[in-house]
Amino acid sequence: MSDIEEAIIRAHHAEWVRVVASLTRRFGDLDLAEEAAAEAFAAAVERWPDDGVPPNPGAWLTTTANRKAIDRIRRESKRDGKHKEARVLYDHDPPEPFGAIDDDRLRLIFTCCHPALGIQARVALTLRMIAGLTVPEIARAFLVAETAMEQRITRAKAKIKAARIPYRVPSAEDLPARVSGVLAVLYLVFNEGYLATGPDTDPVRPGLTAEAIRLTRLIRGLLPDDGEVAGLLALMLLTEARRTARVSTDGELVTLAEQDRGAWDAVLIAEGHRLVRQRLAAAAAGSAPGRYQILAAINAVHTSARDVRDTDWTQVLALYDQLVALDPSPIIALNRAVAVAELDGPQVALAAVDHLEDQLADYHAYHATRADLLRRLGHSHESRAAYDKAINLAGNTAEIAYLTRRRDQLR
């Protein structure tokens, strides 16, 4: 890779969000901002090899992107109003105020999570355009087909244009109405980093988990009394604390029961436990916990046990019962069945898992869970078939390696 190529890649990582955010604030159109930014980076690819990297690559990209946006507006007669506004703003406009949020990326996520959009469309659109996840990654997170997710994102963009939903920088008063969508975005970004869903990336993507935690910390500063913000931060910290023990040196997934607990990050665990205790105290005072708070409490139980045999499965199951009441999703029910297996045995858990087949037939973790329960019951032939299905559906290379080994250990 040449020095010029490396400079362009560095500029893309460092400047993409800032350029898109700047253009979105100026023109009020995220599609236009993204297209103009893409053209600016394309121009950099074309011109920098001949002209050299400019002294200030970010300023060059911003200026070029602004000019590309103006050119696009001029070519579209239906945007005369924006054209006039852009001509007035282009040379002399002062920067718009940041509102309540100083961070470019977080501000743009809040801007895109407009409450006029449905929560799923809001989250999917933001994951694609701001968080940088691909359509296949987003589709896997939502357990839907790629074509269905592409259509969902397209419809969300169309609704924004048809309803003329403004991309206005959110004020402090806007944040509570938008925070649920923002938390959903950050949770899915974190999950993609903690254990990637596709085969074309590393099994673990620390850059995504670190960014999700960073942005959630910023939201905690903006909304210190929001229990779900604290819950999500605690959940991320307690999960991130186990990351280095999650994949072996030969690239195989290491399950919670087999992990070296001495390798867990004690500082992150302590911070996560402290947040959980604070939320439990608030719940005792009458503030009902939300989804992320309960998930954090479940993780606190796991990270409190010095050995897997010390896990308080009764408490884990009780917390899952609370969670099912809030979020009766099939994935929550699947995770609850794992706790049921520890308390009531694999046969009872298998019956609960089999009820989820219609909803989770294309989800690899469903078949992996069935395979493990069948293995524990001594049903090797059925377990092997379930492992085969899980392996075919899994995308993460570390998971595939683990599932393959477990399958091959069957008699």
Coordinates of N, CA and C in Angstrom, one line a residue, residues 2 65 79 91 99-100 157 169 185 268 277 292 297 328 330 332 339 361 406:
S2 N 0.6 2.2 -0.9 CA 1.4 3.4 -1.0 C 1.1 4.4 0.2
A65 N -16.3 18.6 -0.4 CA -17.6 18.1 -0.2 C -18.7 19.1 -0.2
R79 N -34.7 22.0 -6.0 CA -34.1 22.4 -4.8 C -33.6 23.8 -4.9
D91 N -19.9 30.9 1.7 CA -18.6 31.6 2.0 C -18.6 32.3 3.3
G99 N -25.4 22.5 19.9 CA -26.5 22.1 20.7 C -26.0 21.4 22.0
A100 N -26.7 20.4 22.4 CA -26.3 19.7 23.7 C -25.1 18.8 23.6
K157 N -35.5 6.2 4.4 CA -35.0 7.4 3.7 C -36.1 8.1 3.0
V169 N -30.0 19.7 14.5 CA -29.1 19.3 15.7 C -30.0 19.3 16.9
V185 N -28.9 1.5 18.8 CA -27.8 1.6 17.8 C -26.5 1.2 18.4
L268 N -12.9 -3.1 34.8 CA -14.2 -2.9 34.1 C -15.3 -3.6 34.9
R277 N -25.2 -1.9 41.0 CA -25.7 -1.7 42.4 C -26.5 -0.4 42.5
Y292 N -32.0 -3.0 29.5 CA -30.5 -3.0 29.6 C -30.1 -3.2 31.0
A297 N -27.6 -6.8 35.1 CA -27.7 -7.5 36.3 C -27.4 -9.0 36.1
P328 N -40.7 -10.0 25.4 CA -40.9 -11.4 25.1 C -40.4 -11.9 23.8
P330 N -38.0 -14.0 21.1 CA -37.6 -15.4 21.0 C -36.1 -15.5 21.5
I332 N -34.5 -13.7 23.8 CA -34.6 -13.7 25.3 C -35.0 -15.1 25.8
A339 N -30.5 -21.0 31.2 CA -30.6 -21.0 32.7 C -31.5 -22.2 33.2
A361 N -35.6 -20.5 13.3 CA -35.0 -21.6 12.4 C -33.8 -21.1 11.7
R406 N -16.9 -29.3 18.8 CA -17.9 -30.0 19.6 C -18.6 -31.1 18.9

